[in-house]
Coordinates of C-alpha atoms in Angstrom, one line a residue:
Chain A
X29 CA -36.4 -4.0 -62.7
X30 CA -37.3 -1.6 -65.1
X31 CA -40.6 -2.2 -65.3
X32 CA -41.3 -2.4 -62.5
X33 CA -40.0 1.9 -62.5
X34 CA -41.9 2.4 -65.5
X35 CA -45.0 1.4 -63.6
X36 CA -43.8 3.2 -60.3
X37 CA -42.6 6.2 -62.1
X38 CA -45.7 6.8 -63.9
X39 CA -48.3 6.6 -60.9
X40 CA -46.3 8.4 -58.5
X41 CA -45.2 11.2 -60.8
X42 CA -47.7 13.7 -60.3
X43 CA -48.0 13.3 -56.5
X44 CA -44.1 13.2 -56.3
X45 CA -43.7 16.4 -58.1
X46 CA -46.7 18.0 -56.4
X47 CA -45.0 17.0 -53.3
X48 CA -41.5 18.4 -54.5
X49 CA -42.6 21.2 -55.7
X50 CA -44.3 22.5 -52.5
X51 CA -41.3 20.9 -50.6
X52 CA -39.2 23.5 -52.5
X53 CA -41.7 26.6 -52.1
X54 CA -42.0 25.6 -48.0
X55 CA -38.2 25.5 -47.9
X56 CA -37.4 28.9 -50.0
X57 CA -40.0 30.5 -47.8
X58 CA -38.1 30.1 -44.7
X59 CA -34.6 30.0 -45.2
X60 CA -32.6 32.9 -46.8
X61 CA -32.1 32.4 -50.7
X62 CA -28.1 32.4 -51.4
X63 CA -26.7 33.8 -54.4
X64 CA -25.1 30.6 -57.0
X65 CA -21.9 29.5 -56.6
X66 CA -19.6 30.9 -59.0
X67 CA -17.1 28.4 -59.2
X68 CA -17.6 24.7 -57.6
X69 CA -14.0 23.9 -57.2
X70 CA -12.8 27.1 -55.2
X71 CA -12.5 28.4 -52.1
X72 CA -15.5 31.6 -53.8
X73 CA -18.2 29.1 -53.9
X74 CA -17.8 28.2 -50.1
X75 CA -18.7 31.8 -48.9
X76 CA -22.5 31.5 -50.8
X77 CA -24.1 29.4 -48.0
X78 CA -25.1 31.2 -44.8
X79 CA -23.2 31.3 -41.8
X80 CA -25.5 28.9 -39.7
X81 CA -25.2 26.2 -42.2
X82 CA -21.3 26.8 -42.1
X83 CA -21.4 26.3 -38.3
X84 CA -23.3 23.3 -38.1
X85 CA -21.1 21.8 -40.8
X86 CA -18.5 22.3 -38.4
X87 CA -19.8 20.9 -35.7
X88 CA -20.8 18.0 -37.0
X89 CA -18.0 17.1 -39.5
X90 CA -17.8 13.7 -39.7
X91 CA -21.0 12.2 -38.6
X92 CA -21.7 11.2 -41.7
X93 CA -20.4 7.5 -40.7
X94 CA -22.6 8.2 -37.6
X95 CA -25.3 9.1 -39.5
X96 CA -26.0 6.1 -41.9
X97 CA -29.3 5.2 -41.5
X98 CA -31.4 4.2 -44.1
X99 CA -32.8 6.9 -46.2
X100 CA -36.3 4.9 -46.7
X101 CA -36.8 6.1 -42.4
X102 CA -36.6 9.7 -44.1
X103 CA -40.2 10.8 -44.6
X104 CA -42.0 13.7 -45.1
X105 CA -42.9 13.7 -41.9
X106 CA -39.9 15.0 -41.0
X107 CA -40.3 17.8 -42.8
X108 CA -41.4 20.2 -39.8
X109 CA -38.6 19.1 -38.5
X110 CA -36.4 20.0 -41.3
X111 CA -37.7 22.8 -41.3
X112 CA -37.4 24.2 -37.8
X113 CA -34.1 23.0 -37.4
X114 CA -32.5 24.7 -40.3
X115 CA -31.4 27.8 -37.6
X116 CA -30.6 24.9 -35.8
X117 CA -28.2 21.5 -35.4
X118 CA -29.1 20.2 -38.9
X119 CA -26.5 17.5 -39.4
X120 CA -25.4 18.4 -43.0
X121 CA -23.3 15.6 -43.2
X122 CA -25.5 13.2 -42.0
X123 CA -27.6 14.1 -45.4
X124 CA -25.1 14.0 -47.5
X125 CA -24.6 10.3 -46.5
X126 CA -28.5 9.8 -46.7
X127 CA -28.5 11.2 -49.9
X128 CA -25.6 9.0 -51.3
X129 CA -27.6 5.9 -50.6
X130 CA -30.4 7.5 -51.7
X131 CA -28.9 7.7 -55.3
X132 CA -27.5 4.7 -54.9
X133 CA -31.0 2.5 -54.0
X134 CA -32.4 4.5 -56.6
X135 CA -29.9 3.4 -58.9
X136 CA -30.2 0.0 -58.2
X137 CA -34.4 0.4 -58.7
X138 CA -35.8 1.3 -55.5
X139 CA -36.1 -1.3 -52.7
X140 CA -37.7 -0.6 -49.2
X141 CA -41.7 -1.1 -50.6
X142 CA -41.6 1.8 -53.1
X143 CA -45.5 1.4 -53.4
X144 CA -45.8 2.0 -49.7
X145 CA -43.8 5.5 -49.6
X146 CA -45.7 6.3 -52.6
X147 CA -49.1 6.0 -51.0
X148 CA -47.4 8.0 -48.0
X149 CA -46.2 10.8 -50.3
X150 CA -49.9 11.2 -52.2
X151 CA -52.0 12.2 -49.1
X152 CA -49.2 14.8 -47.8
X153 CA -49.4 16.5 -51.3
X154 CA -51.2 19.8 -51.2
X155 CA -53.5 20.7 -54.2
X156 CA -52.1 24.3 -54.4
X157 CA -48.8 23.3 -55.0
X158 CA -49.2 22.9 -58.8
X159 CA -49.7 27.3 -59.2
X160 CA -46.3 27.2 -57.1
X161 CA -44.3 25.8 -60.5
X162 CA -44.6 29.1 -62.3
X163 CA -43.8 31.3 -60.0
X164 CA -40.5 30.2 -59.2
X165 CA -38.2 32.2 -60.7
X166 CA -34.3 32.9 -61.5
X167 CA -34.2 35.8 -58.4
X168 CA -33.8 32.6 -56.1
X169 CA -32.1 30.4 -58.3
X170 CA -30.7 28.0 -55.4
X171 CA -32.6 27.8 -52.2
X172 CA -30.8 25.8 -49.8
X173 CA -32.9 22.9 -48.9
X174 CA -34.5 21.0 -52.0
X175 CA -35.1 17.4 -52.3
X176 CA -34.0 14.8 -54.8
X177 CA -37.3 15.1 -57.3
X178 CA -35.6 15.8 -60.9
X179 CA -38.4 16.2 -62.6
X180 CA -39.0 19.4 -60.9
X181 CA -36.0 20.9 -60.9
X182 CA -35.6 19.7 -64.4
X183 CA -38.8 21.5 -65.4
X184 CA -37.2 24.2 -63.8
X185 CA -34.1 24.2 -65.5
X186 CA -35.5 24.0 -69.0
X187 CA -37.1 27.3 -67.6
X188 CA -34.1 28.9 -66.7
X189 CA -31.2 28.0 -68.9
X190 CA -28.8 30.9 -67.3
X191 CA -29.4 28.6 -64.5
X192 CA -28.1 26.0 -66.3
X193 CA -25.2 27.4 -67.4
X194 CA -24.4 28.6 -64.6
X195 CA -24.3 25.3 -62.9
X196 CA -22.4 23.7 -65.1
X197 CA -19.4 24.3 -62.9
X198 CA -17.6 22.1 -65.4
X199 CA -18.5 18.8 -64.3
X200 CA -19.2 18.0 -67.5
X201 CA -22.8 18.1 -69.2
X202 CA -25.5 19.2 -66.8
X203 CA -28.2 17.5 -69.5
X204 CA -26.6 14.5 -69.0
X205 CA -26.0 14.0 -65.2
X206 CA -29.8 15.1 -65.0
X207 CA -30.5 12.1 -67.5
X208 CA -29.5 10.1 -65.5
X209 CA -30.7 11.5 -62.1
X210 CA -34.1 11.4 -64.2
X211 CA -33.8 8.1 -64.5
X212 CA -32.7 7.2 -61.0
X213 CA -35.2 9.6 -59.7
X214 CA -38.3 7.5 -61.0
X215 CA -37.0 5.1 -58.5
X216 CA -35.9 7.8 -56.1
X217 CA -39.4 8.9 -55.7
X218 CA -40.8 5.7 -54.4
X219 CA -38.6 6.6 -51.6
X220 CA -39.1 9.3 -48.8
X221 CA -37.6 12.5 -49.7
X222 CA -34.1 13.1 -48.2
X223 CA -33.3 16.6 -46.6
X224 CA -30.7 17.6 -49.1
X225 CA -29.0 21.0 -49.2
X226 CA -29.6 21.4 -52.7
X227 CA -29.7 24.4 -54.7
X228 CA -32.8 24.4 -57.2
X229 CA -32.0 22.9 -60.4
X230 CA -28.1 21.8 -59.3
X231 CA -27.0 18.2 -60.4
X232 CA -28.6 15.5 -57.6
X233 CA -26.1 13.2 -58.4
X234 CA -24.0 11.9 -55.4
X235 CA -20.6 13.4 -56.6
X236 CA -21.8 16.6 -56.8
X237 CA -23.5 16.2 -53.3
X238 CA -20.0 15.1 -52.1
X239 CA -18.2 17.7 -53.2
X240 CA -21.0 20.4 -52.5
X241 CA -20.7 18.8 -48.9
X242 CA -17.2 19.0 -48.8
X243 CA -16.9 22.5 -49.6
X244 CA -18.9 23.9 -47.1
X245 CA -17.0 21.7 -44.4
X246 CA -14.3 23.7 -46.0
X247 CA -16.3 27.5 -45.7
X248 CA -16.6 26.1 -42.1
X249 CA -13.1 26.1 -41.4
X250 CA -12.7 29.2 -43.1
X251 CA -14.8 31.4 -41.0
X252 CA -13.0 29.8 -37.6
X253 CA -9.7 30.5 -39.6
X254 CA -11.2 34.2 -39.8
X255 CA -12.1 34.5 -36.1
X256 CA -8.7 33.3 -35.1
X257 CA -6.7 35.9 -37.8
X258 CA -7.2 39.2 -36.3
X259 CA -9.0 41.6 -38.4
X260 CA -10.4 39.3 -40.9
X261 CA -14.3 39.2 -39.5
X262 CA -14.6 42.3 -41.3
X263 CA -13.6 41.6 -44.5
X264 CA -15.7 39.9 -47.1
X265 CA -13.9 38.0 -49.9
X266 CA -12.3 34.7 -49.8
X267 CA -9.4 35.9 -51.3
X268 CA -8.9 38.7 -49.1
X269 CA -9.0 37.1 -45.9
X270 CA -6.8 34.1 -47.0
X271 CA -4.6 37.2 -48.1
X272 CA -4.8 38.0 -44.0
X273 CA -4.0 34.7 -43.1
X274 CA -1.1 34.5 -45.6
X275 CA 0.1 37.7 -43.6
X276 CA -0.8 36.5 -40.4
X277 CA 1.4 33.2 -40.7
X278 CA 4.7 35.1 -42.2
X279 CA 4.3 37.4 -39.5
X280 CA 4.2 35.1 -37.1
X281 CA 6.8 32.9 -38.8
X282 CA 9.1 36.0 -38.7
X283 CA 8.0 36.4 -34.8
X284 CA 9.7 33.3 -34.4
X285 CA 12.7 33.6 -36.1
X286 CA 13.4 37.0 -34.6
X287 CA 12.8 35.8 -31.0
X288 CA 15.3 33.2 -31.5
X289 CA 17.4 35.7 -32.9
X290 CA 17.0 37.4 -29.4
X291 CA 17.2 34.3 -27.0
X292 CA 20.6 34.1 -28.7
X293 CA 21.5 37.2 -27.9
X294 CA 20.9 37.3 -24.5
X295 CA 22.6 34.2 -23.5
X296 CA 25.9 33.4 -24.5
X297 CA 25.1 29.8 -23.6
X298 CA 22.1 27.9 -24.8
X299 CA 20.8 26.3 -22.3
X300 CA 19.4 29.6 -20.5
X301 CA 21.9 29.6 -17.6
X302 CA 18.9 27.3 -15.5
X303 CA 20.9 27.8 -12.5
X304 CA 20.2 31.6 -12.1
X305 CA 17.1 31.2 -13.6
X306 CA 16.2 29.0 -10.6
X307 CA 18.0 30.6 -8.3
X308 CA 16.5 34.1 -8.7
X309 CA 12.6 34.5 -7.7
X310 CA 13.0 38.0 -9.6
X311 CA 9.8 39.4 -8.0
X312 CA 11.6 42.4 -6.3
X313 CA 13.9 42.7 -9.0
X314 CA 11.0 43.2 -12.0
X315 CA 9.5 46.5 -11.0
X316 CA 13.1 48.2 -12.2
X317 CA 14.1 46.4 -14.2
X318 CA 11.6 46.8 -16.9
X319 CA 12.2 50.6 -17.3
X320 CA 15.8 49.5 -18.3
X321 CA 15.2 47.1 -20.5
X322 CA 14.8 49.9 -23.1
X323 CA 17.6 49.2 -24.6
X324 CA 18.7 45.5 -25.7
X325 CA 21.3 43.8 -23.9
X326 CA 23.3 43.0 -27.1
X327 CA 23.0 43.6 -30.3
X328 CA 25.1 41.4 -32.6
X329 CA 26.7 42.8 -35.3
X330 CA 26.4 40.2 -38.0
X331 CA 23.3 41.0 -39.6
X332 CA 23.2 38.9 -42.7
X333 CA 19.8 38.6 -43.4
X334 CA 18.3 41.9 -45.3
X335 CA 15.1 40.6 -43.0
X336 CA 16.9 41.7 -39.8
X337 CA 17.8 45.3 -41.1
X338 CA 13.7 46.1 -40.1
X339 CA 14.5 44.5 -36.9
X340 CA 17.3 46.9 -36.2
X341 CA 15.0 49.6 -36.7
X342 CA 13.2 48.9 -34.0
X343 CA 15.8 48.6 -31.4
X344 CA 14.9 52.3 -31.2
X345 CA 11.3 51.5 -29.3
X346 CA 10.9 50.0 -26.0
X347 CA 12.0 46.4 -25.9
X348 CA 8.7 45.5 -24.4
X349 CA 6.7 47.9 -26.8
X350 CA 5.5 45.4 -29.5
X351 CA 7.7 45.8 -32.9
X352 CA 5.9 46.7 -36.1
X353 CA 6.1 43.7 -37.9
X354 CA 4.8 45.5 -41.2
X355 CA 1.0 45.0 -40.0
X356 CA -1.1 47.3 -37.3
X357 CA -3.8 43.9 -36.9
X358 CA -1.1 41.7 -36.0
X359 CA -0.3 43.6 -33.2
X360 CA -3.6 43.8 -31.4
X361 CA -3.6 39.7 -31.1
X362 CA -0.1 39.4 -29.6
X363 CA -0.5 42.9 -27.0
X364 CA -2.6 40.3 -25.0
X365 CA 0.4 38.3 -24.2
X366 CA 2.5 40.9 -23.6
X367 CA 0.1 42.7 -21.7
X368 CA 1.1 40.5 -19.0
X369 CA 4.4 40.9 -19.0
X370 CA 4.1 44.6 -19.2
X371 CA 2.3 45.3 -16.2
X372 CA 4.6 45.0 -13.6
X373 CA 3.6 42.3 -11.4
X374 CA 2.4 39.9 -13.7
X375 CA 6.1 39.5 -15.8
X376 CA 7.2 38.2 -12.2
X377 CA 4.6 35.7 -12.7
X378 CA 5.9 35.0 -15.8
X379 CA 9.1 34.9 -14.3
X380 CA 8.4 32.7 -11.3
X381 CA 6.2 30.6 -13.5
X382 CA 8.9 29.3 -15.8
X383 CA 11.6 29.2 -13.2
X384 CA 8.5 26.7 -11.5
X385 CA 8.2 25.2 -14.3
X386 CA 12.1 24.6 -15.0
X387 CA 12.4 23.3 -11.5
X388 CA 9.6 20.8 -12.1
X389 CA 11.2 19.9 -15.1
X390 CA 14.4 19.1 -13.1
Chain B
X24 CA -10.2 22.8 -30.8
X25 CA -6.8 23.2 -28.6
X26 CA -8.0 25.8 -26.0
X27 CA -8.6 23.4 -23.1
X28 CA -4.9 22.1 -23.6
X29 CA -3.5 25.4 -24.3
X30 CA -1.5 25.6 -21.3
X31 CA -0.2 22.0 -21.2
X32 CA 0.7 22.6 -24.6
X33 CA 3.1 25.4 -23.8
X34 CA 4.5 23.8 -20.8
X35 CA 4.9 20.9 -22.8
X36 CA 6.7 22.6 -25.8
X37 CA 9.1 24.6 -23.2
X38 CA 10.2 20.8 -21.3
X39 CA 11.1 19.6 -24.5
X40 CA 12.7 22.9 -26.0
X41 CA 15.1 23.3 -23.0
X42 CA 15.8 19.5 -23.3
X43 CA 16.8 20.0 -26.8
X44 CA 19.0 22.7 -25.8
X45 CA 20.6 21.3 -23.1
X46 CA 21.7 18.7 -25.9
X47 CA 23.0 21.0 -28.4
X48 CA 24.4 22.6 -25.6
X49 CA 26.3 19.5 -24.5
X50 CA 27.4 18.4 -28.1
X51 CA 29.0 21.7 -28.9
X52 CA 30.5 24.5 -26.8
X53 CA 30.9 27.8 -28.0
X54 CA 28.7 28.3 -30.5
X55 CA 28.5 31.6 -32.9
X56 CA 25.4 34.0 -32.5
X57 CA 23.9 32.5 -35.9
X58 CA 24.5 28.9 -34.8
X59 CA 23.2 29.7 -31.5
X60 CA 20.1 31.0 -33.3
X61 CA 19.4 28.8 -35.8
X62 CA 19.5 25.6 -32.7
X63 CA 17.1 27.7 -30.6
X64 CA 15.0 28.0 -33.1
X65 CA 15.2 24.2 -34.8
X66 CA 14.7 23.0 -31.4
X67 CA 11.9 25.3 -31.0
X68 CA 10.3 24.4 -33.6
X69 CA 10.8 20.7 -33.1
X70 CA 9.4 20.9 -30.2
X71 CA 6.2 22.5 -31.2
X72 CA 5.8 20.2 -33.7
X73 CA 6.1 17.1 -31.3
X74 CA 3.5 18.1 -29.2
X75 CA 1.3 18.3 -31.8
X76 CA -0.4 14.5 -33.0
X77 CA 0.5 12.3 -35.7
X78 CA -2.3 13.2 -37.8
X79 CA -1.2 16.7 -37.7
X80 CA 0.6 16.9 -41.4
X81 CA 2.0 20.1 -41.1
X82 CA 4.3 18.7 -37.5
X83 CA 5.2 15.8 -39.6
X84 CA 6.4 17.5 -42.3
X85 CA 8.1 19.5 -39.8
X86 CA 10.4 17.0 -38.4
X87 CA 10.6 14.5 -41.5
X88 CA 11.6 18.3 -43.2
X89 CA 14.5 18.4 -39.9
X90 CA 15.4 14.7 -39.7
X91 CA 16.2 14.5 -43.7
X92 CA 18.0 17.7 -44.3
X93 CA 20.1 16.8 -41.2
X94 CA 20.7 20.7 -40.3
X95 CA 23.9 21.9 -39.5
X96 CA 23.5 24.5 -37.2
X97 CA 27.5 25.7 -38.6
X98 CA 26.5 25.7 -42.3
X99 CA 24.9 29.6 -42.7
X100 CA 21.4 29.7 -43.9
X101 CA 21.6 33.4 -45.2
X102 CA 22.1 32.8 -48.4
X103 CA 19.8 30.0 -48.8
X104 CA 17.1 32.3 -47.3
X105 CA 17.5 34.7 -49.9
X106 CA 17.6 32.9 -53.1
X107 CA 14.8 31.4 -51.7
X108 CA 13.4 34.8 -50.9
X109 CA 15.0 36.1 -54.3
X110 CA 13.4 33.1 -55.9
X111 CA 9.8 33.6 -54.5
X112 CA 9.5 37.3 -55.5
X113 CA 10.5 36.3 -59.5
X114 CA 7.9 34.1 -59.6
X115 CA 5.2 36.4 -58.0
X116 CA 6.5 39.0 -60.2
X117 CA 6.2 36.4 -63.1
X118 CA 2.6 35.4 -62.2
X119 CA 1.3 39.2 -61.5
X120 CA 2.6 39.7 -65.1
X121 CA 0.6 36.3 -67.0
X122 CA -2.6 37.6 -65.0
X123 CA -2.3 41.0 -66.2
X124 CA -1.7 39.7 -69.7
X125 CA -4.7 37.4 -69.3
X126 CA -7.0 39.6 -67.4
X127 CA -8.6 41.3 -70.5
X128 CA -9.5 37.5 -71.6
X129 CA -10.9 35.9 -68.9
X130 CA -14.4 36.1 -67.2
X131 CA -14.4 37.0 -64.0
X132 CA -15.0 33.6 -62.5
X133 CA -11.6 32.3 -64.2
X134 CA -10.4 35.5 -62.3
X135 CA -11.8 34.7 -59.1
X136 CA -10.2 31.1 -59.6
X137 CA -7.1 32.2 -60.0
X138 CA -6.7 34.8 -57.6
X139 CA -7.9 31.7 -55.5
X140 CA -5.5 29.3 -56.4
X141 CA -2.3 32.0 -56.3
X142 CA -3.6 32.2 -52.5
X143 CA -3.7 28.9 -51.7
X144 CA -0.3 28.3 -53.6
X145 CA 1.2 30.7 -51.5
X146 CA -0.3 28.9 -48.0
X147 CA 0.7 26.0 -49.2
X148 CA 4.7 27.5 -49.0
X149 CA 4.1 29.0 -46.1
X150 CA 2.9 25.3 -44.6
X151 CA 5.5 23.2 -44.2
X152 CA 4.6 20.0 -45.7
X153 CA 2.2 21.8 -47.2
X154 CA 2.2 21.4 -51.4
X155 CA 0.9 17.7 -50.9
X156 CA -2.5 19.2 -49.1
X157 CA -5.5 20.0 -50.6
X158 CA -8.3 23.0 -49.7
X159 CA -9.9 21.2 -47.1
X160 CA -6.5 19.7 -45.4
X161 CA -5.0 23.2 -45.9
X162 CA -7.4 25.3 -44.3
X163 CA -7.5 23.0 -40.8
X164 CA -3.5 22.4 -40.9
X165 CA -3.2 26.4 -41.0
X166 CA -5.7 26.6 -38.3
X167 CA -3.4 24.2 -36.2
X168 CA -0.2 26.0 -37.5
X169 CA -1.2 29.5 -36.3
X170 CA -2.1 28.5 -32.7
X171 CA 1.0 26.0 -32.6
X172 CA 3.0 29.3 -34.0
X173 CA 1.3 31.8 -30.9
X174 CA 1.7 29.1 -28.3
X175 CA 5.3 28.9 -29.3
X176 CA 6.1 32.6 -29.7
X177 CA 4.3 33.3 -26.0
X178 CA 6.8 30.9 -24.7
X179 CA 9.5 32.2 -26.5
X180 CA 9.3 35.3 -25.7
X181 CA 7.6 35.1 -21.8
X182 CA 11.6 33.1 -21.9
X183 CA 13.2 35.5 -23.4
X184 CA 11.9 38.3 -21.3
X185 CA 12.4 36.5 -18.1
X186 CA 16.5 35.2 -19.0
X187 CA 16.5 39.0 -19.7
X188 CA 15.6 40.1 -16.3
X189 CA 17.3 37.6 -14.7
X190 CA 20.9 38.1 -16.6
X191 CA 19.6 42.2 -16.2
X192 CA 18.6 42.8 -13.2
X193 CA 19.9 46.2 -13.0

């Protein structure tokens, strides 16, 4: 088995890392170089990928059981593709999975022909690529697309050790995982490079590839977290908008609790005297009505709860006006709803429609 | 994800809401204001939660959270709101003093990682069911949760504002 690598490694090596090399230099040209993850294990690393990859990580989640094919398929003919459809549907996933067996075959000494993928790789290496090496520098440490070659992006880490560092991440010594990627990699060679989103000289192995894949899933259900929170597209900063979102759900939690608080007040029974609420259309009845529902019907006197003191407060507005809930943003989301019920005609809608519904329910 | 069902969902959540009311409703007459509130907003709540799938956690939580404390809608939950309230400022006080202590010492990715994980700590109370989740649970179970939450404070209130009317109509 090892042998057998030793021979592989050897004549393949060159073409392999010509090949990688250029691979990386095609790839950085095109897509948008991100800035290094500062920490691999929190929510500030997510935010470093572009948004497109985010999206396409969250529409294609879980395909990486779908995905399984055999990475040995991946060629470098599919490199074009790769590369056109980064701004499009690149199943990151799907990669990740590929990548994982990958490691693995290459682990276990390549299978699949290695001698055949090695005479595939050598014509499809360009002679320029060699000048590229040198030129590749720490301003775009991580490009997003790389391939599993180590002995480039080792070369290039021995280059760059504040790369190094910097990707240590604390998973323990990067020298080391690269040993042993090194090793795998002589058999990883013999087969077809797989489209991995990895950044230049980060650890290959298929832990890291794991969690790297799982954290942008994660930065994918951040940003739809964002659009959902109003107010949080503009602001940049993990911490910030999960700060928005913290808000968001305590304001809506305290939504709740005070409209229960209200739906007790109103009835004196529980069960929403059904009868009248059936009985009444209410269409005719709206249009006045809503002038005079400045004031509250009741208003207990039992206020317990410091919480409710802010609520009292706002007695003083309309009842329909939205109250202040200690933040302007999460007004503008919950107006929409009550847009409805403020113009006139609609809140008979509402009205009718729930009576409906009741009576269905009946 | 739940915008085709949206309205389903509601209508859903208000059948079973009203059914749960009905059966407080039936099990005990005259109920205080605070009694009356807290079973509006358990069965609320409950309801939400049932409409949501089992592989929601968050729902779950929700009702295992109901179904083991066995609420008593007589008992008051004032007091238990704010120790728990009391309780929750101490220890943000307590943390905002350690990071200022450590602040000087630290680089600013240990910062960054902690100003992370004091965020998702907090999420996580806010969840319910929600200290046993990790970042990438957390993040899609407070997706769910804030549309859950909207859908049920729409039908709250379009409720509210309607037995309002109706019991109003002057």
């Amino acid at each position: 088995m090892e042998q057998a690598t030793g021979v592989l490694r050897g004549s393949a090596h060159d073409d392999v890392v010509l090949e990688s090399i250029q691979f990386n230099e095609e790839i950085r040209g095109i897509m948008a170089p991100a800035p290094a993850p500062e920490n691999g294990s929190s929510f500030t690393a997510l935010l470093e990928l572009p948004p497109t990859q985010a999206v396409e990580l969250l529409h294609s989640p879980d395909c990486a059981a779908a995905a399984r094919e055999p990475p040995c398929h991946v060629n470098t003919n599919q490199k074009p593709y790769l590369l056109d459809s980064y701004g499009g549907n690149l199943t990151f996933p799907s990669n990740a999975a590929l990548i994982e067996r990958a490691a693995k075959f290459s682990v276990f000494a390549g299978e699949n022909s290695p001698p055949e993928d090695a005479a595939r790789l050598a014509p499809t290496s360009l002679s320029g690529a060699v000048k590229n090496e040198p030129q590749e520098t720490d301003s775009n440490p991580c490009s997003t697309q790389g391939c599993v070659s180590d002995p480039a992006v080792e070369t290039k880490n021995e280059r760059t050790p504040k790369r190094k560092e910097r990707e240590k991440k604390g998973k323990g010594s990067l020298k080391k995982s690269k040993g042993i990627a090194d090793e795998s990699s002589g058999d990883g060679e013999k087969l077809p490079y797989v489209h991995v989103r990895v950044r230049r000289g980060q650890a290959t192995d298929s832990h890291s590839l794991a969690e790297r894949a799982r954290r942008e899933k994660i930065n994918a259900r951040m940003k739809l977290l964002q659009e959902l929170v109003p107010g949080c597209n503009k602001i940049s900063g993990t911490a910030l908008v999960l700060d928005e979102i913290i808000n968001h759900v305590q304001s809506l939690q305290r939504q709740v609790e005070f409209l229960s608080m209200k739906l007790a007040a109103v009835n004196p029974r529980i069960d929403f005297s059904l009868d009248s609420l059936l009985a009444t259309d209410g269409s005719s009845v709206m249009d006045s009505n809503l002038t005079s529902m400045a004031t509250p019907v009741m208003w207990p006197e039992n206020l317990a709860d410091g919480n409710r003191q802010h609520y009292q407060q706002q007695w003083q507005f309309d009842a329909f006006h939205q109250p202040l809930w200690g933040r302007e943003e999460a007004n503008h989301n919950f107006m929409t709803p009550e847009h409805s019920l403020l113009s006139y005609d609609s809140s008979a809608n509402s009205a009718s429609l729930h009576s409906n519904q009741l009576k269905m329910e009946l | 994800m739940r915008n085709q069902e949206g309205s389903s969902v509601k209508e859903e959540f208000l059948r079973k809401w009203i059914r749960g009311l009905r059966r407080y409703s039936c099990e005990k007459k005259n109920m205080s204001f605070l009694e009356r509130k807290k079973a509006i907003k358990l069965s609320a709540d409950l309801a939400m939660a049932s409409t949501r799938d089992k592989t929601i956690r968050w729902s779950q939580a929700l009702i295992a959270n109901a179904a083991s404390e066995n609420v008593c809608i007589g008992s008051s939950s004032a007091p238990k709101k704010s120790s728990r309230k009391k309780k929750m400022m101490l220890m943000r006080r307590s943390r905002a003093r350690v990071k200022s202590v450590k602040k000087e010492m630290s680089s600013a990715r240990c910062i960054a990682k902690r100003l992370m994980e004091k965020r998702t700590r907090k999420l996580k109370n806010l969840l319910p069911g929600g200290e046993s989740m990790e970042d990438g649970c957390l993040v899609e179970e407070t997706l769910d949760y804030i549309q859950s939450l909207r859908d049920q404070i729409e039908v709250m209130r379009s409720l509210l504002t309607a037995s309002q009317l109706i019991i109003n109509p002057s």
